[in-house]
Amino acid sequence: MRAYLDNAATTRVAPEVIERMGIFFSTAYANASSLHAQGMEAKRALDEARAAIAAMINASPEEIIFTGGGSESNNLALKGVAFLQKEKRHIITSAIEHPSILGTCAFLEKQGFSVTYLPVGREGFVSAGDVESAITDQTALVSIMHANNEIGTIQDLDRIGKACAAKGVPFHTDAVQSFTKAPIDVTRMGLSLVSLASHKIHGPKGVGALYVRKGMRLQKQIHGGHQENDRRAGTENLPGIAGFAHAASLQTPEHITKMAELRDYTITEIERRIPDVIVNGSRARRLCNNVNVIFKYIEGEALLFTLSQKGIAISTGSACSSRSLRPSHVLRAIGLPHEVAHGSCRVSISRYTTKQEIDYFLDTVTAVVAQLREVSPFTKMGKYEAYTDDDHTHEGHPAA
Amino acid sequence: MYSRKVMEHFASPHNVGEIPDADGVGKVGNPVCGDVMFVYIKVKDGRLEDVRFKTFGCVSAIATSSMVTDLAKGKTLAEAERITRDDVADALEGLPPIKMHCSNLAADALHAAIEDYKKKRKGSAG
């Protein structure tokens, strides 16, 4: 049996989406910028997709820019705002953002911007009060993600949006994980910019969108033609865009309820079957498809590979699974010590996930955790946290 | 990413466990870094009669621990002291470059156990 439980990484493209995309490869393949009838047809399909995406976040169609994905949307939002600034050279974000936000912020710091990385609490929440007090007259943008990709915590964007509005600072959110899973309302949440991506919602890879509030100025990042309201050059990826919009339309409230039930079942059963487990993130405000747990005394990469050999796909925030050899910045930001963060396991489900797959995962992970704990020196010695004060470096390790 | 040999040793590691009356114990690594190895040895007539391990760590940390116990068992102390990190990696048909330094500590743990044995013997003799 196989179980794909890594839907926060990417998802299966829905069969309906593949079918919808097909015509834009085979017959309706004209360039949407062309003036002939075929071009006009393509333009109509593009307009329809734009209107569909806009409607889902309470925006107007002309406020949607299609991009090459979530990372591009995040880059365009931050650099697009930053590069227009003459005086305001300060950006506020959080410690748990996606690498495409943190990486762009690090780049902007090198360009002379200052960036405030707000801390989060144990459940991963950014405080609206912290946002408000971090805003200065130099602040050009606040960027706080909607739902976290690792621990699933959904921020209170209404309150953060109010804090930004009170100080007149534009507010961006990376809603790549939450789109179609948690409501987004750009007006109610006071959002000026929103990043979206297709491949997390059973759409194709390589396409996303950025909502840009009317009147918001943005420095374009890809120069060339006048596509996308003159904000992003390049022939529109119509198969991808149409597929993205169609994928967004397929998610129903029943799907969300089903995923949330499987999520709760997974968490409850893990806690019931396996001792010494920590559940990360918030139980109350959590993405409907996210489970993130720590299995104490074992290391996540070892768990990932063992499950993988049994056909199960999950992910881990362990350092050993990353090229940097550092554990997940999100798990560190919620206050987990390194040695505990090494044992994290993220299960992310989709509307296609079955109870059989979850049961197979639960049976397998229960056995695998026990097997790895057999090999671990810490289980019998009680508190392994005690070992951290011992010696913080060892020979052969690259300096952290 | 991992060789077949690494995955074999990881999936069914050899010589897992502690030796309650071990003649020497070696510990290397730190949980902060994600790898901790304990190697236990039993010495008889100058040879490693038994070698066991307990490891907290990733695939290569567990596989190298398993391999080093295989390599060391039955060897004389002098022979075991000459087992290097590279010997362990070679016996496993290689390790990913990024793992060569951080998770290839098993030879160090073995050497630490032998050192511990020698220290203890010196202590009891003197």
Short mmCIF file of C-alpha atoms in Angstrom, two decimals:
data_model
loop_
_atom_site.label_atom_id
_atom_site.label_comp_id
_atom_site.label_asym_id
_atom_site.label_seq_id
_atom_site.Cartn_x
_atom_site.Cartn_y
_atom_site.Cartn_z
CA MET A 1 0.00 0.00 0.00
CA ARG A 2 1.06 3.59 -0.59
CA ALA A 3 -0.02 6.74 1.23
CA TYR A 4 0.83 10.22 -0.06
CA LEU A 5 0.67 12.46 3.01
CA ASP A 6 2.81 15.35 1.81
CA ASN A 7 0.13 17.59 0.30
CA ALA A 8 1.59 20.72 1.86
CA ALA A 9 4.58 20.13 -0.43
CA THR A 10 2.45 19.65 -3.50
CA THR A 11 -0.75 17.94 -4.60
CA ARG A 12 -2.06 15.62 -7.26
CA VAL A 13 -3.62 17.58 -10.11
CA ALA A 14 -7.39 16.96 -10.13
CA PRO A 15 -8.55 14.96 -13.17
CA GLU A 16 -11.13 17.67 -13.95
CA VAL A 17 -8.28 20.20 -14.02
CA ILE A 18 -6.19 18.11 -16.41
CA GLU A 19 -9.19 17.83 -18.70
CA ARG A 20 -9.86 21.56 -18.52
CA MET A 21 -6.23 22.37 -19.34
CA GLY A 22 -6.16 20.10 -22.37
CA ILE A 23 -7.99 22.39 -24.77
CA PHE A 24 -5.48 25.18 -24.13
CA PHE A 25 -2.72 22.94 -25.45
CA SER A 26 -4.58 21.38 -28.37
CA THR A 27 -7.06 23.90 -29.78
CA ALA A 28 -7.32 27.15 -27.78
CA TYR A 29 -3.56 27.68 -27.74
CA ALA A 30 -3.47 31.18 -29.24
CA ASN A 31 -1.64 34.03 -27.55
CA ALA A 32 -4.07 36.01 -25.40
CA SER A 33 -2.40 39.24 -26.57
CA SER A 34 -3.12 38.54 -30.26
CA LEU A 35 -5.89 40.49 -31.93
CA HIS A 36 -7.29 37.71 -34.12
CA ALA A 37 -10.38 35.73 -33.17
CA GLN A 38 -8.35 32.88 -31.71
CA GLY A 39 -6.40 35.36 -29.60
CA MET A 40 -9.66 36.91 -28.40
CA GLU A 41 -10.92 33.49 -27.34
CA ALA A 42 -7.78 32.94 -25.34
CA LYS A 43 -8.18 36.40 -23.81
CA ARG A 44 -11.75 35.55 -22.80
CA ALA A 45 -10.60 32.39 -21.05
CA LEU A 46 -7.89 34.40 -19.30
CA ASP A 47 -10.44 37.00 -18.16
CA GLU A 48 -12.74 34.28 -16.85
CA ALA A 49 -9.94 32.72 -14.82
CA ARG A 50 -8.97 36.11 -13.44
CA ALA A 51 -12.55 36.86 -12.40
CA ALA A 52 -12.89 33.44 -10.76
CA ILE A 53 -9.75 33.85 -8.65
CA ALA A 54 -10.68 37.44 -7.75
CA ALA A 55 -14.16 36.44 -6.59
CA MET A 56 -12.74 33.88 -4.19
CA ILE A 57 -10.91 36.51 -2.15
CA ASN A 58 -13.46 39.32 -2.57
CA ALA A 59 -11.26 41.22 -5.04
CA SER A 60 -11.84 42.73 -8.50
CA PRO A 61 -10.45 40.94 -11.57
CA GLU A 62 -8.08 43.80 -12.47
CA GLU A 63 -6.44 43.39 -9.05
CA ILE A 64 -5.14 39.90 -9.91
CA ILE A 65 -1.71 39.39 -11.53
CA PHE A 66 -0.94 35.85 -12.65
CA THR A 67 2.61 34.76 -11.87
CA GLY A 68 4.84 31.72 -12.13
CA GLY A 69 3.93 30.51 -8.63
CA GLY A 70 3.92 31.34 -4.94
CA SER A 71 7.60 32.15 -4.66
CA GLU A 72 7.39 34.60 -7.55
CA SER A 73 4.29 36.19 -6.03
CA ASN A 74 6.12 36.67 -2.71
CA ASN A 75 9.18 38.09 -4.47
CA LEU A 76 7.05 40.46 -6.54
CA ALA A 77 5.09 41.65 -3.49
CA LEU A 78 8.16 42.44 -1.37
CA LYS A 79 10.57 43.69 -4.03
CA GLY A 80 7.75 45.39 -5.94
CA VAL A 81 6.94 47.53 -2.90
CA ALA A 82 10.50 47.92 -1.62
CA PHE A 83 12.06 49.08 -4.88
CA LEU A 84 9.66 52.02 -5.14
CA GLN A 85 10.61 53.39 -1.73
CA LYS A 86 12.77 56.45 -1.39
CA GLU A 87 12.49 57.05 2.34
CA LYS A 88 10.63 54.14 3.89
CA ARG A 89 13.21 51.39 4.16
CA HIS A 90 11.71 49.16 6.88
CA ILE A 91 9.80 45.90 6.47
CA ILE A 92 8.03 43.87 9.14
CA THR A 93 7.56 40.12 8.82
CA SER A 94 7.54 37.08 11.11
CA ALA A 95 10.10 34.49 12.11
CA ILE A 96 8.04 31.63 10.65
CA GLU A 97 7.55 32.78 7.05
CA HIS A 98 8.19 30.64 4.00
CA PRO A 99 11.77 30.75 2.64
CA SER A 100 10.57 32.81 -0.35
CA ILE A 101 9.67 35.60 2.10
CA LEU A 102 12.67 35.18 4.41
CA GLY A 103 15.06 34.84 1.46
CA THR A 104 13.67 37.98 -0.19
CA CYS A 105 13.91 39.85 3.13
CA ALA A 106 17.53 38.78 3.53
CA PHE A 107 18.22 40.06 0.00
CA LEU A 108 16.51 43.38 0.79
CA GLU A 109 18.60 43.73 3.95
CA LYS A 110 21.67 43.57 1.72
CA GLN A 111 20.12 46.37 -0.35
CA GLY A 112 19.99 48.56 2.76
CA PHE A 113 16.51 47.79 4.08
CA SER A 114 15.96 46.97 7.72
CA VAL A 115 13.69 44.04 8.51
CA THR A 116 11.91 43.23 11.78
CA TYR A 117 11.27 39.51 12.24
CA LEU A 118 8.45 39.29 14.78
CA PRO A 119 8.58 36.33 17.16
CA VAL A 120 5.70 33.90 17.58
CA GLY A 121 4.29 32.15 20.63
CA ARG A 122 4.30 28.43 21.38
CA GLU A 123 1.38 27.81 18.99
CA GLY A 124 2.89 29.93 16.23
CA PHE A 125 0.76 33.06 16.48
CA VAL A 126 2.02 36.54 15.64
CA SER A 127 0.53 39.12 17.99
CA ALA A 128 -1.33 42.01 16.34
CA GLY A 129 -0.05 44.18 19.17
CA ASP A 130 3.53 43.29 18.27
CA VAL A 131 2.84 44.26 14.65
CA GLU A 132 1.40 47.59 15.72
CA SER A 133 4.27 48.44 18.02
CA ALA A 134 6.88 47.42 15.42
CA ILE A 135 5.47 49.86 12.84
CA THR A 136 7.43 53.10 12.54
CA ASP A 137 7.13 56.03 10.14
CA GLN A 138 9.82 54.22 8.11
CA THR A 139 7.75 51.05 7.60
CA ALA A 140 6.98 50.36 3.94
CA LEU A 141 5.24 46.98 4.30
CA VAL A 142 4.03 44.36 6.75
CA SER A 143 4.13 40.76 5.48
CA ILE A 144 2.61 38.06 7.69
CA MET A 145 1.65 34.66 6.28
CA HIS A 146 -1.94 33.43 6.55
CA ALA A 147 -1.36 29.75 7.40
CA ASN A 148 1.99 28.24 8.21
CA ASN A 149 3.22 25.50 5.88
CA GLU A 150 4.86 23.45 8.64
CA ILE A 151 2.62 23.67 11.69
CA GLY A 152 -0.64 24.82 10.08
CA THR A 153 -1.32 27.73 12.42
CA ILE A 154 -3.79 30.22 10.89
CA GLN A 155 -3.04 33.82 11.86
CA ASP A 156 -5.73 36.27 12.83
CA LEU A 157 -5.41 38.46 9.74
CA ASP A 158 -8.43 40.56 10.69
CA ARG A 159 -6.65 41.89 13.76
CA ILE A 160 -3.24 42.23 12.11
CA GLY A 161 -4.91 43.98 9.16
CA LYS A 162 -6.58 46.44 11.52
CA ALA A 163 -3.24 47.18 13.17
CA CYS A 164 -1.70 47.93 9.76
CA ALA A 165 -4.66 50.01 8.63
CA ALA A 166 -4.53 52.06 11.83
CA LYS A 167 -0.98 53.08 10.93
CA GLY A 168 -1.60 53.31 7.18
CA VAL A 169 0.96 50.63 6.25
CA PRO A 170 0.27 48.21 3.35
CA PHE A 171 -0.30 44.62 4.47
CA HIS A 172 0.79 41.56 2.46
CA THR A 173 -0.03 37.95 3.24
CA ASP A 174 1.37 34.73 1.83
CA ALA A 175 -1.83 32.69 1.52
CA VAL A 176 -0.30 29.85 -0.48
CA GLN A 177 -1.20 27.18 2.10
CA SER A 178 -4.59 28.56 3.12
CA PHE A 179 -6.15 29.43 -0.25
CA THR A 180 -9.44 27.49 -0.64
CA LYS A 181 -8.94 25.98 2.83
CA ALA A 182 -9.56 29.04 5.02
CA PRO A 183 -11.56 32.14 4.07
CA ILE A 184 -9.64 35.12 2.67
CA ASP A 185 -11.40 38.46 2.33
CA VAL A 186 -9.07 41.23 1.18
CA THR A 187 -11.46 43.99 2.26
CA ARG A 188 -12.32 42.66 5.69
CA MET A 189 -8.68 41.73 6.40
CA GLY A 190 -7.35 45.05 5.11
CA LEU A 191 -4.99 43.36 2.67
CA SER A 192 -3.06 45.22 -0.01
CA LEU A 193 -1.24 42.18 -1.42
CA VAL A 194 -1.97 38.44 -1.33
CA SER A 195 0.17 35.60 -2.73
CA LEU A 196 -1.56 32.48 -4.08
CA ALA A 197 -0.32 29.29 -5.75
CA SER A 198 -1.97 26.65 -7.86
CA HIS A 199 -0.08 23.43 -7.11
CA LYS A 200 -1.14 23.29 -3.46
CA ILE A 201 -4.81 23.06 -4.45
CA HIS A 202 -4.75 20.27 -7.06
CA GLY A 203 -3.81 22.65 -9.85
CA PRO A 204 -0.69 22.54 -12.05
CA LYS A 205 2.77 23.63 -10.89
CA GLY A 206 4.38 26.83 -12.15
CA VAL A 207 1.41 29.15 -11.80
CA GLY A 208 0.23 31.45 -9.06
CA ALA A 209 -1.24 34.88 -8.52
CA LEU A 210 -0.64 38.09 -6.66
CA TYR A 211 -3.56 40.22 -5.57
CA VAL A 212 -2.60 43.90 -5.71
CA ARG A 213 -5.08 46.38 -4.25
CA LYS A 214 -6.27 49.03 -6.70
CA GLY A 215 -4.06 52.10 -6.47
CA MET A 216 -1.16 50.18 -4.93
CA ARG A 217 2.07 50.95 -6.79
CA LEU A 218 4.39 48.10 -7.57
CA GLN A 219 7.78 47.97 -9.31
CA LYS A 220 7.53 45.29 -11.98
CA GLN A 221 10.16 42.57 -11.77
CA ILE A 222 9.88 41.00 -15.22
CA HIS A 223 10.18 43.56 -18.00
CA GLY A 224 9.01 43.10 -21.55
CA GLY A 225 5.48 43.18 -22.91
CA HIS A 226 2.44 44.79 -21.32
CA GLN A 227 0.80 41.63 -20.07
CA GLU A 228 -0.93 41.44 -16.69
CA ASN A 229 -1.90 45.10 -16.60
CA ASP A 230 1.71 45.97 -17.42
CA ARG A 231 2.92 44.45 -14.16
CA ARG A 232 4.41 41.15 -15.29
CA ALA A 233 5.72 40.65 -18.80
CA GLY A 234 5.57 37.32 -20.61
CA THR A 235 2.98 35.41 -22.61
CA GLU A 236 0.33 34.24 -20.18
CA ASN A 237 0.50 30.57 -19.24
CA LEU A 238 -3.10 30.02 -20.20
CA PRO A 239 -3.28 26.24 -19.64
CA GLY A 240 -1.81 26.77 -16.19
CA ILE A 241 -3.96 29.78 -15.36
CA ALA A 242 -7.18 28.11 -16.52
CA GLY A 243 -6.20 24.99 -14.60
CA PHE A 244 -5.45 27.04 -11.50
CA ALA A 245 -8.82 28.81 -11.61
CA HIS A 246 -10.65 25.56 -12.24
CA ALA A 247 -8.83 23.86 -9.36
CA ALA A 248 -9.82 26.70 -7.03
CA SER A 249 -13.47 26.29 -7.99
CA LEU A 250 -13.52 22.57 -7.17
CA GLN A 251 -12.86 22.78 -3.44
CA THR A 252 -16.14 22.47 -1.49
CA PRO A 253 -16.98 22.97 2.20
CA GLU A 254 -17.54 19.20 2.39
CA HIS A 255 -13.94 18.62 1.34
CA ILE A 256 -12.75 20.90 4.12
CA THR A 257 -14.91 19.12 6.70
CA LYS A 258 -13.64 15.74 5.53
CA MET A 259 -10.01 16.82 5.73
CA ALA A 260 -10.52 18.34 9.18
CA GLU A 261 -12.07 15.08 10.41
CA LEU A 262 -9.14 13.04 9.10
CA ARG A 263 -6.72 15.54 10.64
CA ASP A 264 -8.36 15.28 14.06
CA TYR A 265 -8.53 11.49 13.80
CA THR A 266 -4.81 11.36 12.94
CA ILE A 267 -3.81 13.58 15.87
CA THR A 268 -6.06 11.75 18.35
CA GLU A 269 -4.83 8.31 17.27
CA ILE A 270 -1.14 9.30 17.34
CA GLU A 271 -1.57 10.60 20.88
CA ARG A 272 -3.49 7.49 21.90
CA ARG A 273 -1.07 4.97 20.38
CA ILE A 274 2.37 6.51 20.87
CA PRO A 275 3.83 7.80 24.15
CA ASP A 276 6.02 10.93 24.41
CA VAL A 277 4.52 12.88 21.52
CA ILE A 278 4.24 16.66 21.17
CA VAL A 279 1.61 18.17 18.88
CA ASN A 280 2.88 21.39 17.28
CA GLY A 281 0.76 24.34 16.26
CA SER A 282 -2.69 25.38 17.38
CA ARG A 283 -5.54 22.96 17.94
CA ALA A 284 -8.17 25.65 17.48
CA ARG A 285 -6.96 27.70 14.50
CA ARG A 286 -5.31 25.10 12.31
CA LEU A 287 -5.29 24.31 8.60
CA CYS A 288 -7.80 21.56 7.86
CA ASN A 289 -5.10 19.35 6.31
CA ASN A 290 -2.12 19.79 8.66
CA VAL A 291 -0.76 17.47 11.34
CA ASN A 292 2.64 18.21 12.87
CA VAL A 293 4.00 16.11 15.71
CA ILE A 294 7.29 15.44 17.44
CA PHE A 295 8.19 11.86 18.31
CA LYS A 296 10.64 12.32 21.14
CA TYR A 297 13.96 10.40 21.25
CA ILE A 298 14.14 9.79 17.49
CA GLU A 299 15.31 11.74 14.50
CA GLY A 300 13.02 12.79 11.66
CA GLU A 301 15.12 11.82 8.65
CA ALA A 302 15.40 8.26 9.94
CA LEU A 303 11.62 8.22 10.37
CA LEU A 304 11.03 9.69 6.90
CA PHE A 305 13.20 7.10 5.15
CA THR A 306 11.71 4.18 7.04
CA LEU A 307 8.16 5.29 6.23
CA SER A 308 9.22 5.95 2.64
CA GLN A 309 10.39 2.36 2.29
CA LYS A 310 6.89 1.33 3.28
CA GLY A 311 5.30 3.57 0.66
CA ILE A 312 4.40 6.48 2.95
CA ALA A 313 5.31 10.07 2.04
CA ILE A 314 5.58 12.58 4.91
CA SER A 315 8.03 15.38 5.63
CA THR A 316 10.19 16.43 8.56
CA GLY A 317 11.77 19.59 9.94
CA SER A 318 14.86 17.69 11.01
CA ALA A 319 18.23 19.27 10.36
CA CYS A 320 19.55 16.07 8.85
CA SER A 321 16.97 16.27 6.09
CA SER A 322 18.00 19.79 5.13
CA ARG A 323 21.01 20.94 3.18
CA SER A 324 21.77 23.55 5.80
CA LEU A 325 21.93 20.88 8.53
CA ARG A 326 19.81 23.16 10.68
CA PRO A 327 16.43 22.18 12.05
CA SER A 328 13.32 23.97 10.84
CA HIS A 329 13.27 27.71 11.62
CA VAL A 330 9.56 27.38 12.38
CA LEU A 331 10.04 24.72 15.05
CA ARG A 332 12.86 26.76 16.58
CA ALA A 333 10.67 29.89 16.51
CA ILE A 334 7.88 28.19 18.49
CA GLY A 335 10.46 27.48 21.17
CA LEU A 336 11.39 23.85 20.57
CA PRO A 337 14.99 23.01 21.49
CA HIS A 338 17.10 21.65 18.62
CA GLU A 339 17.16 18.09 19.92
CA VAL A 340 13.37 17.98 20.08
CA ALA A 341 12.88 19.68 16.72
CA HIS A 342 14.89 16.86 15.10
CA GLY A 343 12.02 14.46 15.68
CA SER A 344 9.29 16.32 13.81
CA CYS A 345 6.88 14.73 11.37
CA ARG A 346 4.44 16.63 9.17
CA VAL A 347 1.45 14.80 7.74
CA SER A 348 -0.52 16.87 5.24
CA ILE A 349 -3.68 15.44 3.76
CA SER A 350 -5.84 16.31 0.77
CA ARG A 351 -9.41 15.73 -0.25
CA TYR A 352 -8.23 12.55 -1.96
CA THR A 353 -6.75 11.11 1.24
CA THR A 354 -8.68 8.08 2.46
CA LYS A 355 -9.21 6.75 5.96
CA GLN A 356 -7.49 3.55 4.79
CA GLU A 357 -4.36 5.53 3.97
CA ILE A 358 -4.45 7.21 7.38
CA ASP A 359 -4.96 3.86 9.14
CA TYR A 360 -2.05 2.37 7.21
CA PHE A 361 0.09 5.36 8.21
CA LEU A 362 -0.98 5.09 11.87
CA ASP A 363 -0.23 1.36 12.08
CA THR A 364 3.10 1.80 10.33
CA VAL A 365 4.28 4.87 12.22
CA THR A 366 3.44 3.27 15.56
CA ALA A 367 5.68 0.32 14.71
CA VAL A 368 8.44 2.43 13.15
CA VAL A 369 8.66 4.86 16.08
CA ALA A 370 8.93 1.91 18.48
CA GLN A 371 11.62 0.32 16.27
CA LEU A 372 13.70 3.53 16.08
CA ARG A 373 13.30 4.08 19.81
CA GLU A 374 14.78 0.59 20.31
CA VAL A 375 17.97 1.89 18.69
CA SER A 376 17.89 5.24 20.50
CA PRO A 377 20.00 5.67 23.64
CA PHE A 378 17.58 8.17 25.15
CA THR A 379 14.42 6.25 25.80
CA LYS A 380 15.73 4.38 28.81
CA MET A 381 17.68 7.30 30.19
CA GLY A 382 14.67 9.43 30.85
CA LYS A 383 14.97 13.09 30.03
CA TYR A 384 17.14 13.44 26.95
CA GLU A 385 16.85 17.19 27.27
CA ALA A 386 19.40 16.79 30.07
CA TYR A 387 22.02 15.82 27.51
CA THR A 388 22.01 19.15 25.77
CA ASP A 389 24.09 20.87 28.43
CA ASP A 390 26.80 18.30 28.00
CA ASP A 391 28.94 19.50 25.12
CA HIS A 392 27.47 21.71 22.50
CA THR A 393 29.87 20.90 19.73
CA HIS A 394 31.61 17.79 18.68
CA GLU A 395 34.55 17.19 16.50
CA GLY A 396 33.88 17.05 12.81
CA HIS A 397 30.73 19.12 12.93
CA PRO A 398 30.71 22.25 10.84
CA ALA A 399 30.34 25.24 13.13
CA ALA A 400 26.69 26.22 13.36
CA MET B 1 20.64 9.40 -2.14
CA TYR B 2 21.80 6.53 0.09
CA SER B 3 23.58 3.38 -1.10
CA ARG B 4 21.86 0.02 -0.84
CA LYS B 5 24.30 -1.00 1.85
CA VAL B 6 23.45 2.06 3.95
CA MET B 7 19.74 1.35 3.67
CA GLU B 8 20.31 -2.32 4.58
CA HIS B 9 22.20 -1.46 7.76
CA PHE B 10 19.73 1.29 8.60
CA ALA B 11 16.68 -0.92 8.14
CA SER B 12 18.10 -3.85 10.13
CA PRO B 13 21.00 -2.55 12.17
CA HIS B 14 23.43 -5.11 13.59
CA ASN B 15 24.48 -5.27 17.24
CA VAL B 16 21.92 -2.85 18.67
CA GLY B 17 21.88 -2.63 22.44
CA GLU B 18 23.81 -1.90 25.56
CA ILE B 19 26.33 -4.11 27.35
CA PRO B 20 25.44 -3.74 31.05
CA ASP B 21 28.92 -4.80 32.26
CA ALA B 22 30.83 -3.21 29.37
CA ASP B 23 34.59 -2.89 29.66
CA GLY B 24 34.47 0.42 27.83
CA VAL B 25 31.81 2.93 26.75
CA GLY B 26 32.29 5.65 24.14
CA LYS B 27 29.91 8.54 23.58
CA VAL B 28 30.16 11.06 20.78
CA GLY B 29 27.84 13.68 19.34
CA ASN B 30 25.18 15.85 20.82
CA PRO B 31 21.39 15.80 20.52
CA VAL B 32 21.50 19.47 19.55
CA CYS B 33 23.29 18.46 16.36
CA GLY B 34 20.97 15.53 15.83
CA ASP B 35 23.41 12.66 16.33
CA VAL B 36 24.45 10.88 19.51
CA MET B 37 26.18 7.51 19.55
CA PHE B 38 27.04 5.23 22.42
CA VAL B 39 29.38 2.32 21.69
CA TYR B 40 29.84 -0.44 24.28
CA ILE B 41 32.72 -2.92 24.14
CA LYS B 42 33.58 -6.16 25.85
CA VAL B 43 37.28 -7.09 25.69
CA LYS B 44 38.75 -10.56 26.07
CA ASP B 45 42.42 -11.46 25.53
CA GLY B 46 43.07 -8.15 23.81
CA ARG B 47 40.27 -8.66 21.33
CA LEU B 48 36.82 -7.05 21.01
CA GLU B 49 34.62 -9.93 22.00
CA ASP B 50 31.44 -7.91 21.73
CA VAL B 51 30.57 -4.46 20.36
CA ARG B 52 27.12 -2.92 20.67
CA PHE B 53 25.60 0.47 20.05
CA LYS B 54 22.69 2.79 20.70
CA THR B 55 22.26 5.76 18.38
CA PHE B 56 20.00 8.78 18.16
CA GLY B 57 20.31 10.15 14.65
CA CYS B 58 19.60 10.04 10.97
CA VAL B 59 19.85 7.19 8.48
CA SER B 60 23.62 7.48 8.06
CA ALA B 61 24.22 7.85 11.81
CA ILE B 62 22.46 4.53 12.43
CA ALA B 63 24.01 2.78 9.42
CA THR B 64 27.57 3.84 10.33
CA SER B 65 27.01 2.71 13.93
CA SER B 66 25.88 -0.68 12.73
CA MET B 67 28.79 -0.97 10.30
CA VAL B 68 31.46 -0.01 12.81
CA THR B 69 30.31 -2.73 15.20
CA ASP B 70 30.59 -5.27 12.36
CA LEU B 71 34.07 -4.03 11.43
CA ALA B 72 35.34 -4.01 15.00
CA LYS B 73 33.98 -7.27 16.34
CA GLY B 74 36.70 -9.89 16.82
CA LYS B 75 39.49 -7.44 16.03
CA THR B 76 42.42 -6.75 18.36
CA LEU B 77 42.37 -3.37 20.10
CA ALA B 78 45.21 -2.16 17.88
CA GLU B 79 43.34 -3.22 14.74
CA ALA B 80 40.11 -1.59 15.94
CA GLU B 81 41.93 1.64 16.70
CA ARG B 82 43.01 1.81 13.07
CA ILE B 83 39.42 1.74 11.76
CA THR B 84 38.78 5.18 10.31
CA ARG B 85 35.67 7.12 9.35
CA ASP B 86 36.59 6.53 5.72
CA ASP B 87 36.77 2.76 6.31
CA VAL B 88 33.22 2.87 7.66
CA ALA B 89 31.98 4.98 4.76
CA ASP B 90 33.74 2.73 2.22
CA ALA B 91 32.29 -0.43 3.76
CA LEU B 92 28.86 1.17 3.34
CA GLU B 93 29.60 1.83 -0.36
CA GLY B 94 29.84 5.54 0.32
CA LEU B 95 27.87 8.24 2.13
CA PRO B 96 26.36 11.42 0.67
CA PRO B 97 29.04 14.18 0.88
CA ILE B 98 26.97 16.27 3.29
CA LYS B 99 26.82 13.31 5.70
CA MET B 100 30.53 12.48 5.61
CA HIS B 101 31.38 14.83 8.46
CA CYS B 102 28.26 15.22 10.53
CA SER B 103 26.86 11.72 10.73
CA ASN B 104 29.98 9.63 10.31
CA LEU B 105 31.01 9.56 13.94
CA ALA B 106 30.82 5.86 14.62
CA ALA B 107 34.59 5.28 14.33
CA ASP B 108 35.11 8.09 16.84
CA ALA B 109 32.65 6.43 19.23
CA LEU B 110 34.51 3.13 18.89
CA HIS B 111 37.86 4.81 19.59
CA ALA B 112 36.34 6.58 22.59
CA ALA B 113 35.14 3.24 23.95
CA ILE B 114 38.61 1.72 23.56
CA GLU B 115 40.16 4.73 25.26
CA ASP B 116 37.66 4.39 28.09
CA TYR B 117 38.62 0.71 28.44
CA LYS B 118 42.33 1.55 28.57
CA LYS B 119 41.77 4.32 31.11
CA LYS B 120 39.74 2.01 33.34
CA ARG B 121 42.36 -0.73 33.14
CA LYS B 122 45.12 1.68 33.98
CA GLY B 123 43.05 2.87 36.93
CA SER B 124 42.47 -0.62 38.31
CA ALA B 125 46.08 -1.72 37.64
CA GLY B 126 47.65 1.36 39.19
#
